[in-house]
PDB file of C-alpha atoms in Angstrom:
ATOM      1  CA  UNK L   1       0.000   0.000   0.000  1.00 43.00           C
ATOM      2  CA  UNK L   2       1.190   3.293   0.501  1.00 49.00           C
ATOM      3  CA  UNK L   3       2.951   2.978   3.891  1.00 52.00           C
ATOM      4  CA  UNK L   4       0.387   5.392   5.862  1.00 65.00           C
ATOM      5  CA  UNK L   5      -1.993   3.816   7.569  1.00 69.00           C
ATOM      6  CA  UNK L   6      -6.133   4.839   7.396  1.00 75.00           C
ATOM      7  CA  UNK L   7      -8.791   4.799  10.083  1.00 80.00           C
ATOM      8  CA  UNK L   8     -12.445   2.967   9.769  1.00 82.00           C
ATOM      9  CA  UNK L   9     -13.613   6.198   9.310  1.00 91.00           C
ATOM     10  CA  UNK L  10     -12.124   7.352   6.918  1.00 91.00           C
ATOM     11  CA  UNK L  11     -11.741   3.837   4.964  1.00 87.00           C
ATOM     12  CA  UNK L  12     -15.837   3.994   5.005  1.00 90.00           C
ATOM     13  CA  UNK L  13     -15.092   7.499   3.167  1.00 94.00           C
ATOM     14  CA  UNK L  14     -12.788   6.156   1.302  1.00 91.00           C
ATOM     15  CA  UNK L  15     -15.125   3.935   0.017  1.00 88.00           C
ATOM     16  CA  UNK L  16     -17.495   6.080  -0.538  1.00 93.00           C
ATOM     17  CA  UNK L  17     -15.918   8.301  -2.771  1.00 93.00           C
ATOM     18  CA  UNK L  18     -14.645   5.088  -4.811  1.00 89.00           C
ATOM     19  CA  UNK L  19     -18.178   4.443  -5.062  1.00 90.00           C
ATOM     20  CA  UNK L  20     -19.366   7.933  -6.493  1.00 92.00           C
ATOM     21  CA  UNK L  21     -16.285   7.649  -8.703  1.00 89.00           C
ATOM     22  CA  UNK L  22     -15.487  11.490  -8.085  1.00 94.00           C
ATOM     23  CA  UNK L  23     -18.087  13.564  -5.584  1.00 97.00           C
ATOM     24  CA  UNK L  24     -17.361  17.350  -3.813  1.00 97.00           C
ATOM     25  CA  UNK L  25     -17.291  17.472   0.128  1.00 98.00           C
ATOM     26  CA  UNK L  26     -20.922  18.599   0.215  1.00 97.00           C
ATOM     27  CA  UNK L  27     -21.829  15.420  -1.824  1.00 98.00           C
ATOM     28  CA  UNK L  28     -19.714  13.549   0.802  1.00 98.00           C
ATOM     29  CA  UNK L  29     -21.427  15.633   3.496  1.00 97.00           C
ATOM     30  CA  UNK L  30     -24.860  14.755   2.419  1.00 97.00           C
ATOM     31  CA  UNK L  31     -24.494  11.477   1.213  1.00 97.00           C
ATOM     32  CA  UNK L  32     -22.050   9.964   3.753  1.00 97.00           C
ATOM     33  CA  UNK L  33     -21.237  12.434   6.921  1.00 96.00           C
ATOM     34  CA  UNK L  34     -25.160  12.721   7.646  1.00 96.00           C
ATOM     35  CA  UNK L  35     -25.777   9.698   8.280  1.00 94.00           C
ATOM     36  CA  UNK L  36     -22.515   9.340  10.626  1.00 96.00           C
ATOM     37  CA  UNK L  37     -23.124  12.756  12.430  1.00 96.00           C
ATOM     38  CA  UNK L  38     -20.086  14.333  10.884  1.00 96.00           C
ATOM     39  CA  UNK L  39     -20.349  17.900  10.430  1.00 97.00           C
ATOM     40  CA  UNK L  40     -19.236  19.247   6.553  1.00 97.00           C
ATOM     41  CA  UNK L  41     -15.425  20.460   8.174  1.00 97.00           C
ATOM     42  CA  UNK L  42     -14.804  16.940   9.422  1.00 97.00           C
ATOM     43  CA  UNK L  43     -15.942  15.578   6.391  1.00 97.00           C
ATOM     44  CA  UNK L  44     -12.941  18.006   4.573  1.00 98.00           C
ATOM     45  CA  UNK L  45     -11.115  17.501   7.352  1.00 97.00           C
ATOM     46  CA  UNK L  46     -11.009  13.647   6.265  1.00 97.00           C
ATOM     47  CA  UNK L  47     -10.978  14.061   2.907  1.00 97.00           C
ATOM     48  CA  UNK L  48      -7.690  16.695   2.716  1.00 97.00           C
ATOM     49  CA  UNK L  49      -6.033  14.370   5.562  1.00 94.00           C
ATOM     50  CA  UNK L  50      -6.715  11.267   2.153  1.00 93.00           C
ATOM     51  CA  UNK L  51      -5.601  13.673  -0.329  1.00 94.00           C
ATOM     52  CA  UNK L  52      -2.434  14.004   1.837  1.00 93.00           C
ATOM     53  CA  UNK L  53      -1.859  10.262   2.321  1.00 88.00           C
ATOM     54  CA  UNK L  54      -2.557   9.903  -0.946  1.00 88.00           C
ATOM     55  CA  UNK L  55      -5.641   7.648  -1.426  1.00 89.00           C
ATOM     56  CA  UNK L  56      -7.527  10.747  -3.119  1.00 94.00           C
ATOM     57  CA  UNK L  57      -6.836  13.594  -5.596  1.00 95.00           C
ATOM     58  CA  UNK L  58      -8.841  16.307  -6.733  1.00 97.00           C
ATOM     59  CA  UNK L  59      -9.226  18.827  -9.314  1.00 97.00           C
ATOM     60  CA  UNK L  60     -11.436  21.689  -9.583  1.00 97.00           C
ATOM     61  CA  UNK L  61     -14.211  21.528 -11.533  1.00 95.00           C
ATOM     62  CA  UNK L  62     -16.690  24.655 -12.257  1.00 95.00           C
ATOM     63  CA  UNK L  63     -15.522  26.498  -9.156  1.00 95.00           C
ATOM     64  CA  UNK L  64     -15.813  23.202  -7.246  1.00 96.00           C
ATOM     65  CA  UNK L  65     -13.316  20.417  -6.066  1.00 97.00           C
ATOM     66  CA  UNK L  66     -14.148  17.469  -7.298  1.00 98.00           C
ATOM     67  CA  UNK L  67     -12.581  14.081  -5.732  1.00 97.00           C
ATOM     68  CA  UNK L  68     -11.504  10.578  -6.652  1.00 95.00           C
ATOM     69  CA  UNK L  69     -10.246   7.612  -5.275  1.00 91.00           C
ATOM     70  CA  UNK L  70      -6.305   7.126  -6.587  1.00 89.00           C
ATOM     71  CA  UNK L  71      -6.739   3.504  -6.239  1.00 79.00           C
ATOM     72  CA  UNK L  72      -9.033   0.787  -6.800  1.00 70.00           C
ATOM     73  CA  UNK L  73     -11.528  -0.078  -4.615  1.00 66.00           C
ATOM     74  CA  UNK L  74     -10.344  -3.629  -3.795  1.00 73.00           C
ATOM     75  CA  UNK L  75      -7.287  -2.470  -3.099  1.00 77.00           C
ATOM     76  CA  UNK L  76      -8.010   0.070  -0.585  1.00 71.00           C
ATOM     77  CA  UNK L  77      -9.869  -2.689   0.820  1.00 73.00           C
ATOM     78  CA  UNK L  78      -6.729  -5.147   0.949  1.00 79.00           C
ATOM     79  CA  UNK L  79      -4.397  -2.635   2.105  1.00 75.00           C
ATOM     80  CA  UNK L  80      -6.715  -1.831   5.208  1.00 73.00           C
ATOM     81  CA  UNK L  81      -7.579  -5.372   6.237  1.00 77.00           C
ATOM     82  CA  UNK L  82      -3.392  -6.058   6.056  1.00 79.00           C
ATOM     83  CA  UNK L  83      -3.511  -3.392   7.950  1.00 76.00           C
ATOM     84  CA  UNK L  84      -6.040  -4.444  10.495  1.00 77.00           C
ATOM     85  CA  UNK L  85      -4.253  -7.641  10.795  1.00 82.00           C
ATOM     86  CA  UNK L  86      -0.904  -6.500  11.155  1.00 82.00           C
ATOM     87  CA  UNK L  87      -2.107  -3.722  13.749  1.00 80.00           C
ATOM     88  CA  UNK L  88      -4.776  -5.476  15.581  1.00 81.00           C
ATOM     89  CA  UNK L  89      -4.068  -9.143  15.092  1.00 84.00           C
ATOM     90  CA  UNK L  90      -0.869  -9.129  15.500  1.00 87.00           C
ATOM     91  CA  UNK L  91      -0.092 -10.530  12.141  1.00 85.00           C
ATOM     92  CA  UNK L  92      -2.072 -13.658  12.982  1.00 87.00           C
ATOM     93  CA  UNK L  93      -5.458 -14.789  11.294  1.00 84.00           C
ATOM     94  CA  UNK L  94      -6.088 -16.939  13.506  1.00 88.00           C
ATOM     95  CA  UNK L  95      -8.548 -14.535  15.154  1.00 87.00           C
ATOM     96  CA  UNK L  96     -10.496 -14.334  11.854  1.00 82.00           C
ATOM     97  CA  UNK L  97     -10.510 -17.765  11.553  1.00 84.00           C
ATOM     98  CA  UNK L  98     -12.339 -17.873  14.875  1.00 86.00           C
ATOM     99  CA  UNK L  99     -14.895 -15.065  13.976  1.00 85.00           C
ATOM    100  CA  UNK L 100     -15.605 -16.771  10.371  1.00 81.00           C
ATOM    101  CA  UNK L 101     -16.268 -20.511  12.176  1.00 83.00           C
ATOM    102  CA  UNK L 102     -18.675 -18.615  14.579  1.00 84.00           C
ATOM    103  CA  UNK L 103     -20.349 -16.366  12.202  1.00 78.00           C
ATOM    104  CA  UNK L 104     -23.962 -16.776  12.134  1.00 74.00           C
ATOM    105  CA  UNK L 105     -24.404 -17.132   8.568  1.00 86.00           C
ATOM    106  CA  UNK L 106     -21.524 -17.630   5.824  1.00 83.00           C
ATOM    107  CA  UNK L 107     -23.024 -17.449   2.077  1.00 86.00           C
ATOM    108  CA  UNK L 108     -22.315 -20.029  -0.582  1.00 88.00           C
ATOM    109  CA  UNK L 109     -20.546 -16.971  -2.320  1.00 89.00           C
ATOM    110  CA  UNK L 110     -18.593 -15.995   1.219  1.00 84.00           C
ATOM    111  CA  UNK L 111     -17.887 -19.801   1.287  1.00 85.00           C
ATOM    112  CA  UNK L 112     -16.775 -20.488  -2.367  1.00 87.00           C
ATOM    113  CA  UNK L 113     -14.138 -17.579  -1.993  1.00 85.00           C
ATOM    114  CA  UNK L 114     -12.819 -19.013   1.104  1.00 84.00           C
ATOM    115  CA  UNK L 115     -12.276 -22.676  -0.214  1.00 86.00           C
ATOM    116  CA  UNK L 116     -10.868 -20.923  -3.220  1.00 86.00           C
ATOM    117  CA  UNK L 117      -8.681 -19.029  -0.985  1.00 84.00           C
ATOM    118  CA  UNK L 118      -7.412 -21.686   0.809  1.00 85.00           C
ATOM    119  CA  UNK L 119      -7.107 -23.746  -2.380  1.00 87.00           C
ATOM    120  CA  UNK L 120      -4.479 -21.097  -3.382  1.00 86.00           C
ATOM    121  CA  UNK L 121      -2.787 -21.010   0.115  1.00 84.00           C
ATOM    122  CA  UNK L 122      -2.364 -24.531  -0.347  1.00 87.00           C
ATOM    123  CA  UNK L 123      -1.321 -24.057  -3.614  1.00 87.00           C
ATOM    124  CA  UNK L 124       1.729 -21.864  -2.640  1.00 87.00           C
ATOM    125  CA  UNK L 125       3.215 -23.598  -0.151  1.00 87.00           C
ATOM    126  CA  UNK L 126       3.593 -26.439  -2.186  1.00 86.00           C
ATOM    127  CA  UNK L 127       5.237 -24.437  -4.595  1.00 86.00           C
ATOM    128  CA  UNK L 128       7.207 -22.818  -2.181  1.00 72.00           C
TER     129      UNK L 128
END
């Protein structure tokens, strides 16, 4: 990734303006920091502290700033969860493991990509 780490918070942002493709900080206000309870300077607030990390760029468009994601969305994702599990986990998934195996419901879809995943693992390390 890019070496500085990102909050929940902002990751949901992050996200969020991935999903819009490019959106202003009142779009981001209205369509993302309402529903949180963020006030329109902490949703700029976020968004300039991503523009300085990196994860989003902007440009003015028609008098307004206009923001985008610099990365793919599945790779914002990937870098955050390494992230998580470096941080949090202690570099172990074993903890995931634990929350997966206990999780209420697990979709055929959630389920296919994890015997696919381990498929690969397995994969590797014979390789390896």
């Amino acid at each position: 990734m890019r070496g500085k780490t990102i909050g929940d918070q902002e990751l949901a942002l992050l996200q969020y303006v991935a999903e819009q493709e490019t959106a202003s900080v009142g779009e981001v206000a209205a369509g993302f920091g309402e529903a949180r309870g963020l006030a329109r300077s902490t949703v700029l607030t976020m968004m300039e502290r991503l523009r300085s990390k990196a994860y989003l760029t902007r440009e003015q468009v028609d008098g307004v700033y206009r923001y985008a994601a610099t990365g793919e969305q599945d790779t914002v994702v990937q870098g955050a969860v390494a992230s998580f599990v470096e941080k949090t986990l202690q570099g172990s998934v074993s903890p995931f493991v634990a929350f997966m195996s206990h999780k209420a419901e697990v979709s055929d879809q959630e389920l296919a990509e994890l015997e696919a995943l381990v498929a690969q693992l397995q994969s590797r390390r014979r390789e390896g």
